[in-house]
Amino acid sequence: MSFSKAEYMLKYQKAKVKLLEYEIEHKDYPRFPLNYRELAFPTVYVISEYAQAVIDNNKEMMESYKEHLSMCAEFYDAALKSREQEIHDLDFILMGAVAYFFHGDFGSSLVLIKEAKTLDIPQDFRGVLVNVFSIIFFGHRISDIQDSVIDAFESSFIENVDNNIIEKLSYIRERSFNSTQETDLFWVESVFAVIEIAREKSAYKLLPQYSNLDFTKWADYFKKKNSVRMMWPSQILIGEKELLVGKNAIVQLPTGVGKTKSIELIIQSMFLSNRGRIALVIAPLRALCNEITGDMRKAFREDATINQFSDVLEVDYIDAFNNTADNKILICTPEKLQFILHHQPDILPLIDLFIFDEGHMFDDMSRGALYEFLMMDIKSHLNDVQQLVILSAVLSNAESIKQWVLGEKGVVAFDSSIRSTPKVVGFLTSEKEIHYYSDSFEEEDFYIPRAIRVSELKTRSGSKRKIFPEKKANDIALYYANLLCKKGGVAIYVSQRRFASTVIKRLVEVANKNYSFANIMDCSDVDEIDRLQKFIAEYYGDKSVFAKGAKAGIFPHYSTLPNGLRLAVEFAFRKEKIKVVVCTSTLAQGVNIPIKYMVMTSLNSATKMITTRSFQNLIGRTARSGVYTEGSVLISDPKLYDDRNGGRGAYLWKDAIALFDPNNAEACSSSILMLLRDMEIDYDVVFRGEAIINYIIDNINNDWDKDLKGLLISALNEEYDKKDYHIKIIQSKVNSYRKIIGTIENELCYEIGKNELISIENLQQVINESVGVVKQTLAYYLASEDEKCLLEKLFASLAKKIAEKSIYAKVISKSMIDINISEAVNELISEKELNTVFYPQEKLLSIIVEFYNSINEDDCIDETICAGWINGDTFYSIEKKTGVKVTDIEKQCGQSISFQLSFCIGNIIDYLEDDGINVQGMMDLQKKVKYGVSSETSISICEKICNERLIADKVTDIIGAQGISDDKIISVTKSHFEVIKETLESYPSYFINRFAEAIK
């Protein structure tokens, strides 16, 4: 049989599974020209030959058959799901599991073996194979079958006992040659080969080898329940690349292939070898820091102190670096680490291991410049015994980044054969069909006919007939969320947070017209949904769209949601208590929840098409390894497929299909370098980058950002249809430019501020030092010769500005702000006499909000909203007081107040005298603003246990004391835990779980 014919047969088999998933009536099935059951013989042959090659250690033969194993595995996986021959379920499970295992896709093999747990395990060689797999994946057998091979393998694999298991397998294999059962030899050789591979990849064997440590060093680790027993390809890669002996590296691994365990092994190896005692993990989002902290606590509970720094800009890190004889794992955001290093650079040599997760942030226009300078600082001070590891799933130019960061002292750990769980891509059409593609878009794999059943909605008498779903992206997304949630978790992607409420509002509207979304509730945990709904109603009101949507089992997920709500939704989804979320690209930033179906209502992110890199990161969240064997991405906007053959639709189609090829991922650049590139407003409006940067350089001492906005806006055609829309984009982009320039100013103050001689008299020296700084940046490394000249010119202009303002340089270096804001802060302190005149908290807040608004004209804060936030008020109650929409309150509280205003207060504190009369009041206020709570006890709960303001305030009421510090909150919580637990019973289960974990 030809390989291409076999591929077609597999496509038909997979099509049959999709027909079942979409509940297509049998009469509507397409006629398949080939009988996919004919694949049974060649797939058995491939698996059998590969098993024999493993047993004989015939590398050449293994290589020749390996490329076909993936097809074999997918065939049996699909055969199982097709439910056509249920009598053979166990055979399909085992043959698929063996093929996946031989191919190195251990996660998918694990998924199939989980299915075997629900079946009766026979007392034959299939039963032996099931139990061998169970020992590998779960650490124990799953049936009471008695067999010497299982006994020998269990003691060998779990206890590292040398018991001549290969001799026993060889003996049984020889006996099977004469068996009257035709399948015995196949199953025996499968058992033999699986055991050989497991032994070859055994952590007992490989971890001591890769770490250059004696087995006795790892002995206590192997006694742990959650220790690695068999190393997956990603872990073998980091071993082979010498990361377990301290090699610096950029690790490029797809999402969901064992990254967390790889981090764990790198840290564990450092501790066991005594190469270091302090590991620092840096992750871009607070949510990701929370997840990493939880993983590290599970892995190192008895072996290290785990400390997640708050992202409040305050000096709360000193104790973490004391007593360096203890093992410590510290977790923080890049902003917090930059703050730490600018305040106390001598901490840098104390950190033995730096691990940057999601390490592709250099060209992020919001924080990329800070990220770049942070990496520059670390790499310039990295000594021979410190280790730096950068991890990313989407770093297409990893070699180039490696050369800048590490030069020849590091490696790129990458293996193209390590792939995430496969995804299939389906495009909806207005004809109610789904056209599926997988690896190539040159030819579709198959299509699903009549994939939507339209229902008529109940309307008032005499009203126009209404149907669901209409031929609209949101309707189709909701239809499939309801249909598919029974098969796995569904995420509906929207390009902006405001569209999350639009989607949920539509569900509520349709449900009120008698369309049933019962499937979502039927496959969810009703009690958990009730708890989540009540919690949402506390924040938004029980008549809000989110509260009504929660009753139907659908939940939002985006960055400005209340922190505790977002974590509760993630936890419930991870535990399969809920099945549907409506999300933005925030999900792409490393949040791991078990999504099987990603339904894309748009291929945009905010105002333009999503980048290939972000898109790949987003769809990488589907089909998490060990949970699903395949993920589905559905494009629910019919226009994309319908219009693909002509006009603008052809260009959009070309751009869309390019997103699905990871080879098209944009190279990681530098946000500093982006200042020099053309500013694209949309396809028709583009401003030249060179002209913009020269304007900034020429006006660096003035309010160049305000003037630049005016110039660019005035350049727009007055007749342009979307002028208001373009104005907002221009304002946003110039604000980003201002932030990047401000970050550069701050870094130059930090670098030059080390020199005592900063003044206009030694201007040339200051310029020389600044040019020296720019030459160390990633921007300069990636720039063309012309761009390098512009970068030097920009940094020189900033150097002159700093020299003229030398009085501020050293102070600015400790803050996170630029010179203009620094001057404004000093004027504020002087004008309000903040060092000598005491102000109560309410007055301090008023002063700070007024100041914040004066320097952030495009992002003003409502003082009443801010006061309500600190008071612990819900969004709903603040809305009733102010008349401001809940959605605007949410954005202000979650972004402007909690992050930006807290950041502003932290910087003001840096400029106050140490013994200033308002310092403590400002520090207290900063934390209240950050967490949205009103007492020290609530702050301590947010920082040490659970960052959720409503829960923190309720627990504070139970404790009955307002002033408990963060070093005592755990013990106090423990003493009140039973009452706290009783109160939290009516709240999402995440909170009880988190409090229980905290007091262990």
Coordinates of N, CA and C in Angstrom, one line a residue, residues 15-133:
A15 N -12.2 11.6 9.7 CA -13.4 12.3 9.3 C -14.6 11.6 10.0
K16 N -14.6 10.3 10.1 CA -15.6 9.5 10.8 C -15.8 10.0 12.2
V17 N -14.6 10.2 12.9 CA -14.7 10.6 14.3 C -15.3 12.0 14.4
K18 N -14.9 12.9 13.4 CA -15.5 14.3 13.5 C -17.0 14.2 13.2
L19 N -17.5 13.3 12.3 CA -18.9 13.2 12.1 C -19.6 12.8 13.3
L20 N -19.0 12.0 14.1 CA -19.6 11.6 15.4 C -19.6 12.8 16.4
E21 N -18.4 13.5 16.4 CA -18.3 14.6 17.4 C -19.4 15.6 17.1
Y22 N -19.7 15.9 15.8 CA -20.6 16.9 15.4 C -22.1 16.4 15.3
E23 N -22.2 15.1 15.7 CA -23.5 14.5 15.7 C -24.3 14.6 14.4
I24 N -23.5 14.3 13.3 CA -24.1 14.3 12.0 C -24.9 13.1 11.7
E25 N -26.1 13.2 11.2 CA -27.0 12.1 10.9 C -26.3 11.2 9.9
H26 N -26.5 9.9 10.1 CA -25.8 8.9 9.2 C -26.1 9.1 7.7
K27 N -27.3 9.5 7.5 CA -27.8 9.6 6.1 C -27.0 10.8 5.4
D28 N -26.4 11.7 6.1 CA -25.7 12.8 5.6 C -24.2 12.5 5.5
Y29 N -23.7 11.3 5.8 CA -22.3 11.0 5.8 C -21.8 11.1 4.3
P30 N -20.6 11.6 4.1 CA -20.1 11.6 2.7 C -19.7 10.2 2.4
R31 N -19.6 9.9 1.1 CA -19.2 8.5 0.6 C -17.7 8.5 0.5
F32 N -17.0 7.7 1.3 CA -15.6 7.6 1.2 C -15.2 6.6 0.2
P33 N -14.3 7.0 -0.8 CA -13.9 6.1 -1.9 C -13.0 5.0 -1.5
L34 N -12.4 5.0 -0.3 CA -11.5 4.0 0.2 C -12.1 3.4 1.5
N35 N -11.8 2.1 1.8 CA -12.2 1.5 3.0 C -11.0 1.7 4.0
Y36 N -11.2 2.5 5.0 CA -10.1 2.8 5.9 C -9.7 1.6 6.8
R37 N -10.6 0.6 6.9 CA -10.3 -0.6 7.7 C -9.1 -1.4 7.1
E38 N -8.8 -1.1 5.8 CA -7.7 -1.8 5.2 C -6.4 -1.3 5.8
L39 N -6.4 -0.3 6.6 CA -5.2 0.2 7.2 C -4.7 -0.7 8.4
A40 N -5.6 -1.6 8.8 CA -5.3 -2.4 10.0 C -4.1 -3.3 9.8
F41 N -4.0 -4.0 8.6 CA -2.8 -4.8 8.4 C -1.5 -4.1 8.4
P42 N -1.4 -3.0 7.5 CA -0.1 -2.3 7.4 C 0.3 -1.7 8.7
T43 N -0.7 -1.2 9.5 CA -0.3 -0.6 10.8 C 0.2 -1.6 11.8
V44 N -0.4 -2.7 11.8 CA 0.1 -3.8 12.7 C 1.5 -4.2 12.3
Y45 N 1.7 -4.2 11.0 CA 3.0 -4.6 10.5 C 4.1 -3.6 10.9
V46 N 3.8 -2.3 10.8 CA 4.7 -1.3 11.1 C 5.1 -1.3 12.6
I47 N 4.0 -1.5 13.5 CA 4.3 -1.5 14.9 C 5.1 -2.7 15.3
S48 N 4.8 -3.9 14.6 CA 5.5 -5.1 14.9 C 6.9 -5.0 14.5
E49 N 7.2 -4.5 13.3 CA 8.6 -4.4 12.8 C 9.4 -3.4 13.7
Y50 N 8.7 -2.3 14.2 CA 9.4 -1.4 15.0 C 9.8 -2.1 16.4
A51 N 8.8 -2.8 16.9 CA 9.1 -3.5 18.2 C 10.3 -4.5 18.0
Q52 N 10.3 -5.2 16.9 CA 11.4 -6.1 16.7 C 12.7 -5.4 16.6
A53 N 12.7 -4.2 15.9 CA 13.9 -3.4 15.8 C 14.4 -2.9 17.1
V54 N 13.5 -2.5 18.0 CA 13.9 -2.1 19.4 C 14.5 -3.3 20.1
I55 N 13.9 -4.4 20.1 CA 14.4 -5.6 20.8 C 15.8 -6.0 20.3
D56 N 16.0 -5.9 18.9 CA 17.3 -6.2 18.3 C 18.3 -5.1 18.3
N57 N 17.8 -3.9 18.9 CA 18.6 -2.7 18.9 C 19.1 -2.3 17.5
N58 N 18.2 -2.5 16.5 CA 18.6 -2.2 15.1 C 18.2 -0.7 14.8
K59 N 19.1 0.2 15.0 CA 18.8 1.6 14.9 C 18.4 2.0 13.5
E60 N 19.0 1.4 12.5 CA 18.6 1.7 11.1 C 17.2 1.4 10.8
M61 N 16.8 0.2 11.3 CA 15.4 -0.3 11.0 C 14.4 0.6 11.8
M62 N 14.8 1.0 13.0 CA 13.9 1.8 13.8 C 13.7 3.1 13.1
E63 N 14.7 3.7 12.5 CA 14.6 5.0 11.8 C 13.7 4.9 10.6
S64 N 13.8 3.8 9.9 CA 13.1 3.6 8.7 C 11.6 3.5 8.9
Y65 N 11.2 3.0 10.1 CA 9.7 2.8 10.4 C 9.2 3.9 11.3
K66 N 10.0 4.7 11.9 CA 9.5 5.7 12.8 C 8.6 6.7 12.2
E67 N 8.9 7.1 11.0 CA 8.0 8.2 10.4 C 6.6 7.7 10.2
H68 N 6.4 6.4 10.2 CA 5.0 5.8 10.0 C 4.3 5.6 11.3
L69 N 5.0 5.7 12.4 CA 4.3 5.4 13.7 C 3.2 6.4 14.0
S70 N 3.4 7.6 13.7 CA 2.4 8.7 14.0 C 1.1 8.3 13.4
M71 N 1.2 7.9 12.1 CA 0.0 7.5 11.4 C -0.7 6.3 12.0
C72 N 0.1 5.4 12.4 CA -0.4 4.2 13.1 C -1.2 4.5 14.3
A73 N -0.5 5.4 15.1 CA -1.1 5.8 16.4 C -2.4 6.5 16.2
E74 N -2.4 7.5 15.2 CA -3.7 8.2 15.0 C -4.8 7.3 14.4
F75 N -4.4 6.3 13.7 CA -5.4 5.4 13.1 C -6.1 4.7 14.2
Y76 N -5.4 4.1 15.2 CA -6.0 3.4 16.3 C -6.7 4.3 17.3
D77 N -6.2 5.5 17.4 CA -6.9 6.5 18.3 C -8.2 6.8 17.7
A78 N -8.2 7.0 16.3 CA -9.5 7.3 15.7 C -10.4 6.1 15.6
A79 N -9.9 4.9 15.5 CA -10.7 3.7 15.5 C -11.4 3.6 16.8
L80 N -10.7 3.9 17.9 CA -11.3 3.8 19.2 C -12.5 4.8 19.3
K81 N -12.2 6.1 18.9 CA -13.2 7.1 19.0 C -14.4 6.9 18.1
S82 N -14.2 6.2 17.0 CA -15.3 6.0 16.1 C -16.4 5.1 16.6
R83 N -16.1 4.4 17.6 CA -17.1 3.5 18.3 C -17.8 2.5 17.4
E84 N -17.1 2.1 16.3 CA -17.7 1.2 15.4 C -17.5 -0.3 15.8
Q85 N -16.4 -0.5 16.5 CA -16.1 -1.9 16.9 C -15.7 -1.9 18.4
E86 N -16.7 -1.7 19.2 CA -16.4 -1.5 20.7 C -15.8 -2.8 21.3
I87 N -16.1 -3.9 20.7 CA -15.5 -5.2 21.2 C -14.0 -5.1 21.2
H88 N -13.5 -4.3 20.3 CA -12.0 -4.2 20.2 C -11.4 -3.0 20.8
D89 N -12.2 -2.3 21.7 CA -11.7 -1.1 22.4 C -10.3 -1.3 23.0
L90 N -10.1 -2.4 23.8 CA -8.8 -2.5 24.5 C -7.7 -2.7 23.4
D91 N -8.0 -3.5 22.4 CA -7.0 -3.7 21.3 C -6.6 -2.3 20.7
F92 N -7.6 -1.5 20.4 CA -7.3 -0.2 19.8 C -6.5 0.7 20.8
I93 N -6.9 0.7 22.0 CA -6.2 1.5 23.0 C -4.8 1.1 23.1
L94 N -4.5 -0.2 23.2 CA -3.1 -0.7 23.4 C -2.3 -0.5 22.1
M95 N -2.9 -0.7 20.9 CA -2.1 -0.5 19.7 C -1.8 1.0 19.5
G96 N -2.8 1.8 19.8 CA -2.5 3.2 19.7 C -1.5 3.7 20.7
A97 N -1.6 3.2 21.9 CA -0.7 3.6 23.0 C 0.7 3.1 22.7
V98 N 0.9 1.9 22.2 CA 2.2 1.4 21.8 C 2.8 2.3 20.7
A99 N 2.0 2.6 19.6 CA 2.5 3.4 18.5 C 2.9 4.8 19.0
Y100 N 2.1 5.4 19.8 CA 2.4 6.7 20.3 C 3.7 6.6 21.1
F101 N 3.8 5.6 22.0 CA 5.0 5.4 22.8 C 6.2 5.2 22.0
F102 N 6.2 4.4 21.0 CA 7.3 4.1 20.1 C 7.8 5.4 19.4
H103 N 6.8 6.3 19.1 CA 7.0 7.5 18.4 C 7.6 8.6 19.3
G104 N 7.5 8.4 20.6 CA 8.0 9.4 21.6 C 7.0 10.3 22.1
D105 N 5.7 10.1 21.7 CA 4.6 10.9 22.2 C 4.0 10.3 23.4
F106 N 4.7 10.4 24.5 CA 4.3 9.7 25.7 C 3.0 10.3 26.3
G107 N 2.8 11.6 26.1 CA 1.5 12.2 26.6 C 0.3 11.6 26.0
S108 N 0.3 11.4 24.7 CA -0.9 10.8 24.0 C -1.0 9.3 24.4
S109 N 0.1 8.6 24.6 CA 0.1 7.2 25.0 C -0.6 7.2 26.4
L110 N -0.2 8.1 27.3 CA -0.8 8.2 28.6 C -2.3 8.4 28.5
V111 N -2.8 9.3 27.6 CA -4.2 9.5 27.5 C -5.0 8.2 27.2
L112 N -4.4 7.4 26.2 CA -5.1 6.2 25.9 C -5.1 5.2 27.0
I113 N -4.0 5.1 27.7 CA -4.0 4.2 28.9 C -5.0 4.6 30.0
K114 N -5.2 5.9 30.1 CA -6.3 6.3 31.0 C -7.6 5.7 30.6
E115 N -7.9 5.5 29.3 CA -9.1 4.9 28.8 C -9.2 3.5 29.3
A116 N -8.1 2.8 29.3 CA -8.1 1.4 29.7 C -8.5 1.2 31.1
K117 N -8.4 2.2 31.9 CA -8.8 2.0 33.3 C -10.3 1.7 33.5
T118 N -11.1 2.1 32.5 CA -12.5 1.9 32.6 C -13.0 0.5 32.0
L119 N -12.0 -0.2 31.5 CA -12.4 -1.5 30.9 C -11.9 -2.7 31.8
D120 N -12.5 -3.9 31.5 CA -12.0 -5.1 32.2 C -10.7 -5.5 31.6
I121 N -9.7 -5.7 32.5 CA -8.4 -6.1 32.0 C -8.2 -7.6 32.0
P122 N -8.0 -8.2 30.8 CA -7.9 -9.6 30.7 C -6.6 -10.2 31.3
Q123 N -6.7 -11.5 31.6 CA -5.5 -12.2 32.2 C -4.7 -12.8 31.0
D124 N -4.2 -11.9 30.2 CA -3.4 -12.4 29.1 C -2.3 -11.3 28.8
F125 N -1.6 -11.4 27.7 CA -0.5 -10.5 27.5 C -0.9 -9.1 27.3
R126 N -2.2 -8.9 26.9 CA -2.7 -7.5 26.8 C -2.8 -6.9 28.2
G127 N -3.2 -7.8 29.2 CA -3.2 -7.3 30.6 C -1.9 -7.0 31.1
V128 N -0.9 -7.8 30.7 CA 0.5 -7.5 31.1 C 0.9 -6.1 30.5
L129 N 0.6 -5.8 29.3 CA 1.0 -4.6 28.6 C 0.3 -3.4 29.3
V130 N -1.0 -3.5 29.6 CA -1.7 -2.5 30.3 C -1.0 -2.1 31.7
N131 N -0.6 -3.2 32.4 CA 0.0 -2.9 33.7 C 1.4 -2.4 33.6
V132 N 2.1 -2.8 32.5 CA 3.4 -2.2 32.3 C 3.3 -0.7 32.0
F133 N 2.4 -0.3 31.2 CA 2.1 1.1 30.9 C 1.7 1.8 32.2

